[in-house]
Coordinates of C-alpha atoms in Angstrom, one line a residue:
X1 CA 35.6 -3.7 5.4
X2 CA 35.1 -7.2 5.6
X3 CA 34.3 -8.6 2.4
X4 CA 32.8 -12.3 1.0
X5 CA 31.6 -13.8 -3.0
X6 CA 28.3 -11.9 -2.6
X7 CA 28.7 -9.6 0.6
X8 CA 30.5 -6.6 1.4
X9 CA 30.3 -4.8 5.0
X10 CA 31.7 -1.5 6.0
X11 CA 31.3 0.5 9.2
X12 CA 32.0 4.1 9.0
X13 CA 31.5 6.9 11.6
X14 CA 28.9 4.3 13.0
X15 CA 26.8 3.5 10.7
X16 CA 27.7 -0.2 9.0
X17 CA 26.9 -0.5 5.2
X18 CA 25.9 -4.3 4.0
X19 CA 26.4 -4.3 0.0
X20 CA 24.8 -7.2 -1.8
X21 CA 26.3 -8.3 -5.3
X22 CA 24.7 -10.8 -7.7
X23 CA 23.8 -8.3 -10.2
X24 CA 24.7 -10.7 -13.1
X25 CA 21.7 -12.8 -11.4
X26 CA 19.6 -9.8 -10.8
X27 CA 20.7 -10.5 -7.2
X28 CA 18.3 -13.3 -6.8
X29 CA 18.5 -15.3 -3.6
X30 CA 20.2 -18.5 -2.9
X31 CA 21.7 -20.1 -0.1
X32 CA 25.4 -19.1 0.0
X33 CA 24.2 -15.3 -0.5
X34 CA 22.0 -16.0 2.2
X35 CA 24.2 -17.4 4.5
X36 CA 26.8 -14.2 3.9
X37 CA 23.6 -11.7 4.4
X38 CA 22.9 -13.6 7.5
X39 CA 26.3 -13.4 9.0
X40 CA 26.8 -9.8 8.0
X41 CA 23.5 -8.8 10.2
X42 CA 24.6 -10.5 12.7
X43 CA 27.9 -9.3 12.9
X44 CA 27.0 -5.7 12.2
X45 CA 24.3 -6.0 15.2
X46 CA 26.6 -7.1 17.6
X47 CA 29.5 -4.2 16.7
X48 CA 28.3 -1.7 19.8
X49 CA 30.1 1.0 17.3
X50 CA 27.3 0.3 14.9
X51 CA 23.9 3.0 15.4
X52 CA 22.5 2.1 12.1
X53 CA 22.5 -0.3 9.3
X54 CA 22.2 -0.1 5.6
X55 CA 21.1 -2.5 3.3
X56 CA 21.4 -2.0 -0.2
X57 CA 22.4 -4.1 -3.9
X58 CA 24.1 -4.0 -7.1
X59 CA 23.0 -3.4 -10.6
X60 CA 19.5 -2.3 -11.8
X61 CA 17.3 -4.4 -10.1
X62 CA 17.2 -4.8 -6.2
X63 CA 16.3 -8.7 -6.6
X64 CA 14.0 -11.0 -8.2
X65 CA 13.8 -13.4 -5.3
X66 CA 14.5 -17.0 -5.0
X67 CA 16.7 -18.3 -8.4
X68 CA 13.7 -20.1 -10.4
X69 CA 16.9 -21.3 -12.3
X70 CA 18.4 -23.2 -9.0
X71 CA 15.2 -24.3 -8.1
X72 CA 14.6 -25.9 -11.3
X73 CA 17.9 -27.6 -11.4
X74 CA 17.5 -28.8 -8.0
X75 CA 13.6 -30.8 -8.6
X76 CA 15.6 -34.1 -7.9
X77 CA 15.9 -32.6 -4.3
X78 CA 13.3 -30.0 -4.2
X79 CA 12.4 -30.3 -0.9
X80 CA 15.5 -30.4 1.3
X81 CA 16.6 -27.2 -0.9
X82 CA 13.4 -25.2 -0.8
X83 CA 13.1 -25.6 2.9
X84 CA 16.7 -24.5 2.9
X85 CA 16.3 -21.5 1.0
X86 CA 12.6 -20.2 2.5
X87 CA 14.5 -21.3 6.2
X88 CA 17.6 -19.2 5.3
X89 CA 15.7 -15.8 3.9
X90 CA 13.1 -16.3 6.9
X91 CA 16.5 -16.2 9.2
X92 CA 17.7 -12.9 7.2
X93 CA 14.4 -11.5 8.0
X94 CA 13.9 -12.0 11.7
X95 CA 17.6 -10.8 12.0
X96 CA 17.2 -7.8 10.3
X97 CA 14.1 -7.1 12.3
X98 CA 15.6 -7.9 15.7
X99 CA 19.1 -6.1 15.1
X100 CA 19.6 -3.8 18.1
X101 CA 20.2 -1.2 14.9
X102 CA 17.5 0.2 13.1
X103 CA 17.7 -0.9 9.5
X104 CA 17.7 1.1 6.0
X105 CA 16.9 -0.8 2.8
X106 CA 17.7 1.1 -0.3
X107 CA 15.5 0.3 -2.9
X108 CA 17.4 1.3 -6.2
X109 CA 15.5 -1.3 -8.7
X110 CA 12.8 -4.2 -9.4
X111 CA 11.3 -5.8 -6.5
X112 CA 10.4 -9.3 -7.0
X113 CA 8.7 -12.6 -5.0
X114 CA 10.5 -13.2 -1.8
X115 CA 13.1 -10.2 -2.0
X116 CA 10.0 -8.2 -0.8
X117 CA 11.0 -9.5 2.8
X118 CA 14.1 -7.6 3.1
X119 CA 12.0 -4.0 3.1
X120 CA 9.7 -6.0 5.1
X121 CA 12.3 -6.4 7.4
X122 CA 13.2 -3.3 7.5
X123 CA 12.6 -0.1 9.6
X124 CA 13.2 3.0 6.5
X125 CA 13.2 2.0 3.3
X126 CA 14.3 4.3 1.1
X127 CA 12.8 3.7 -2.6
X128 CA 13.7 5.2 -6.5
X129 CA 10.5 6.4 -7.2
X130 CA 10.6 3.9 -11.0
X131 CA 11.3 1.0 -8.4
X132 CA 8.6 -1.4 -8.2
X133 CA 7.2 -4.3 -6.5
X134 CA 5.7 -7.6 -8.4
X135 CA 4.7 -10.9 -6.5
X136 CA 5.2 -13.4 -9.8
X137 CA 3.8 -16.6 -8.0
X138 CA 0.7 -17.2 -10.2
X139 CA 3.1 -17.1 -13.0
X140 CA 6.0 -19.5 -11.6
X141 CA 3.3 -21.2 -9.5
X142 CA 5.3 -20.8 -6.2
X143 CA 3.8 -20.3 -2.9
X144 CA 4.3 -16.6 -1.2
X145 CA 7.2 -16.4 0.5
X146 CA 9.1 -13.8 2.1
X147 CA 6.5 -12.8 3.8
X148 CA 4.4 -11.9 1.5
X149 CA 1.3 -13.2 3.8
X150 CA 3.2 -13.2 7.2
X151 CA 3.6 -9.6 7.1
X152 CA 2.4 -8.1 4.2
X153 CA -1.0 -7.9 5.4
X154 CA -0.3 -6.2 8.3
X155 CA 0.9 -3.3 6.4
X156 CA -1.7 -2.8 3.1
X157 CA -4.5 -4.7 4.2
X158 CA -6.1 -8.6 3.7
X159 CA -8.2 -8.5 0.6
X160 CA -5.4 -5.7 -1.0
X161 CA -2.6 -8.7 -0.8
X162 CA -4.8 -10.9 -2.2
X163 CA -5.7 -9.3 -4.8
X164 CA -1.6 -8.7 -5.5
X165 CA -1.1 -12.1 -5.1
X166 CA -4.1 -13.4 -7.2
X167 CA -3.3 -11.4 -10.4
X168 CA 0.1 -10.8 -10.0
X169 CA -0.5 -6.9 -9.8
X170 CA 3.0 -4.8 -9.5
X171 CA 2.9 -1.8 -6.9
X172 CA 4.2 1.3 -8.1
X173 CA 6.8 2.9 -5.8
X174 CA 3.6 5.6 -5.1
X175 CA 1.5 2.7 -4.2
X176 CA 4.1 1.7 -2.1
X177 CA 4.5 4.9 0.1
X178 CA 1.1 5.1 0.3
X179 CA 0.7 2.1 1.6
X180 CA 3.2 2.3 4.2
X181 CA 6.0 -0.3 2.4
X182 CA 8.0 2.8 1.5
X183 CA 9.2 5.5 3.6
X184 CA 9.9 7.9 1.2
X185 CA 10.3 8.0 -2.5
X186 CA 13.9 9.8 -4.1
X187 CA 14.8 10.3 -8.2
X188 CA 13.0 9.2 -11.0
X189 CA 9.9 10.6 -13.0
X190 CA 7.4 8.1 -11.5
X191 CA 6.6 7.5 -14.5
X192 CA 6.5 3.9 -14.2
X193 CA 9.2 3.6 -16.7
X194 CA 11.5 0.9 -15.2
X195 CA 14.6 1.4 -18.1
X196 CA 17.8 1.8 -16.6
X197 CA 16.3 1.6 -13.0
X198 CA 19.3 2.3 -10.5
X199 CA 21.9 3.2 -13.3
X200 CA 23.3 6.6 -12.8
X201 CA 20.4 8.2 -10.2
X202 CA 22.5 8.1 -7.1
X203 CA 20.2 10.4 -5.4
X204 CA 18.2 7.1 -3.6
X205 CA 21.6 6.3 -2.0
X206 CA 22.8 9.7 -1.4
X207 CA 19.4 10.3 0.5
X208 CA 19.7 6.7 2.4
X209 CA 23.6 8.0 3.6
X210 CA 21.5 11.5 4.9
X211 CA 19.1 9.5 7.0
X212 CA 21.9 7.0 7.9
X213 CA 23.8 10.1 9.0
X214 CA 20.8 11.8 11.0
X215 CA 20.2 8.5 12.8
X216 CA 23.9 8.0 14.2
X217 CA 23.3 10.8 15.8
X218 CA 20.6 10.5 17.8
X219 CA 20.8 8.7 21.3
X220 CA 20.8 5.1 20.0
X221 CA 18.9 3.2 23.4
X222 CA 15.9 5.6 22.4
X223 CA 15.7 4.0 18.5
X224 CA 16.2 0.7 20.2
X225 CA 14.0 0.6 22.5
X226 CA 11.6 2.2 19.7
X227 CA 12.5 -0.3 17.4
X228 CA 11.7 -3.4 20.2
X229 CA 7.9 -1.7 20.9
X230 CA 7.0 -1.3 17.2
X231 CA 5.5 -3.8 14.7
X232 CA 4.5 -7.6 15.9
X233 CA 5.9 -9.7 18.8
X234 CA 9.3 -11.7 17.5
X235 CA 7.6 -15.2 18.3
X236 CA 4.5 -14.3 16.0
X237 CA 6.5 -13.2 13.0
X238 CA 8.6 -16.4 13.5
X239 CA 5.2 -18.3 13.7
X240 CA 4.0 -16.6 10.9
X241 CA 7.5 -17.3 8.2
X242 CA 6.9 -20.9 9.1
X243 CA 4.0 -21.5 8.0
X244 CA 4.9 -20.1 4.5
X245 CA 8.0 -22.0 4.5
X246 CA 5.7 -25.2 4.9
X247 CA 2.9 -23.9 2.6
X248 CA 6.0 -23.4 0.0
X249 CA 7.5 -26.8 0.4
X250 CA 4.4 -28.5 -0.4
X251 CA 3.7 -26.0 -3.4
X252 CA 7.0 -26.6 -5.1
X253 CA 6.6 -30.0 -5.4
X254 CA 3.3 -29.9 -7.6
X255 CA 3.1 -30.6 -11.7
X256 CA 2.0 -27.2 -11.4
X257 CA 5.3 -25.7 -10.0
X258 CA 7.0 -27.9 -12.1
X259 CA 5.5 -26.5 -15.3
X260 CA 5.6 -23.1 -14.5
X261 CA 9.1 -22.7 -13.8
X262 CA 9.9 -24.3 -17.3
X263 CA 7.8 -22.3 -19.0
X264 CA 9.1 -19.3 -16.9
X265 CA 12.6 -19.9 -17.7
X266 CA 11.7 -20.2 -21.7
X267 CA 10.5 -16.8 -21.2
X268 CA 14.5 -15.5 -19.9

């Protein structure tokens, strides 16, 4: 196990297990933890021990996205640190897409803003069925990242994004298999209760380890070679997580963005 302040990796009969850990942040994303994710993917994909790699966090939430907190502090600088953070979770992305392993998110908690990109990333994701998905940019007055536009729409449709995006609407973890961002729902009610969300239900995890399990198994140059032929071309996703990262930059640096975050974090 190789182990950093926010990233744990272990490999284990061949299947490598990436374990995230900023639940007293609600795992929200910032550059250090990006950086370790980063290097973990990497690392993992180039082990040729590894068949399959899981993804998973802490705590009750799965992660609210980029720290509206560390944005905030950092206005003096707001560009150079934006374009950092949108550049390093657009990096975890295309890694996690182009990892010679297929990739399993688990999905134990709230989904928020740019976090969405690591199940858009990946090839299972594996959801609690009180697990849910809510954009939150009207209210912070962000710009989508995370490829909330570059890939999103690919998946549920144009005019259903926007309409996500424009209200800040929250997919159930029902909408979300139908839809295709989930592959299969485990534990829960679905009652769209999200109180104590990942706390005590380890059936989402135990049923990510079955399909982690199942994969290994299986002649690993056919899933790669799946995994290569499905979804869009590597220099059109990169094309497309740019031109958020631009659209974000110039967001962020708007009254607008300004106000909403302070009025966002008087809500915390």
């Amino acid at each position: 196990m190789t182990a950093s302040e926010f990233v744990d990796t272990s490999v284990s009969e061949g299947i490598a297990t990436i374990h995230v850990d900023r639940a007293d942040r609600h795992n929200s994303l910032v550059p250090s933890l990006l950086t370790e994710m980063l290097e973990a993917v990497e690392r993992t994909a180039d082990d040729e021990s590894v068949r399959v790699i899981v993804l998973r966090t802490a705590g009750p939430t799965f992660s609210t996205g980029g720290d509206v907190a560390s944005f905030y502090d950092h206005w003096e600088s707001i560009v150079d640190y934006s374009s950092e953070v949108v550049g390093a979770l657009n990096d975890v992305i295309v890694a996690l897409r182009t990892a010679r392993p297929p990739v399993i998110v688990t999905v134990d908690g709230q989904v928020t803003g740019g976090s969405l990109g690591l199940l858009l990333a990946a090839d299972i994701v594996v959801m609690n069925r009180k697990a849910t998905i809510t954009p939150y940019y009207p209210v912070v007055g962000f710009s989508p990242d995370g490829g909330w536009t570059a890939l999103l729409p690919e998946i549920i449709g144009r005019t259903r994004t926007m309409r996500i995006l424009a209200t800040n609407e929250t997919i159930s973890s029902e909408q979300a298999l139908e839809w295709g961002l989930a592959s299969e729902l485990v534990g829960g009610d679905g009652d769209g209760d999200s109180d104590n969300i990942g706390e005590g239900d380890g059936a989402v995890h135990e049923r990510t380890d079955a399909i982690a399990r199942e994969i290994a198994s299986m002649k690993p140059g056919s899933i790669e070679r799946s995994k290569r032929l499905v979804g869009l071309e590597l220099a059109e996703v990169e094309r497309r997580l740019e031109r958020e990262r631009r659209a974000f930059i110039e967001q962020i640096q708007t009254e607008e963005a300004l106000e909403g975050m302070a009025a966002f974090l008087e809500t915390l």
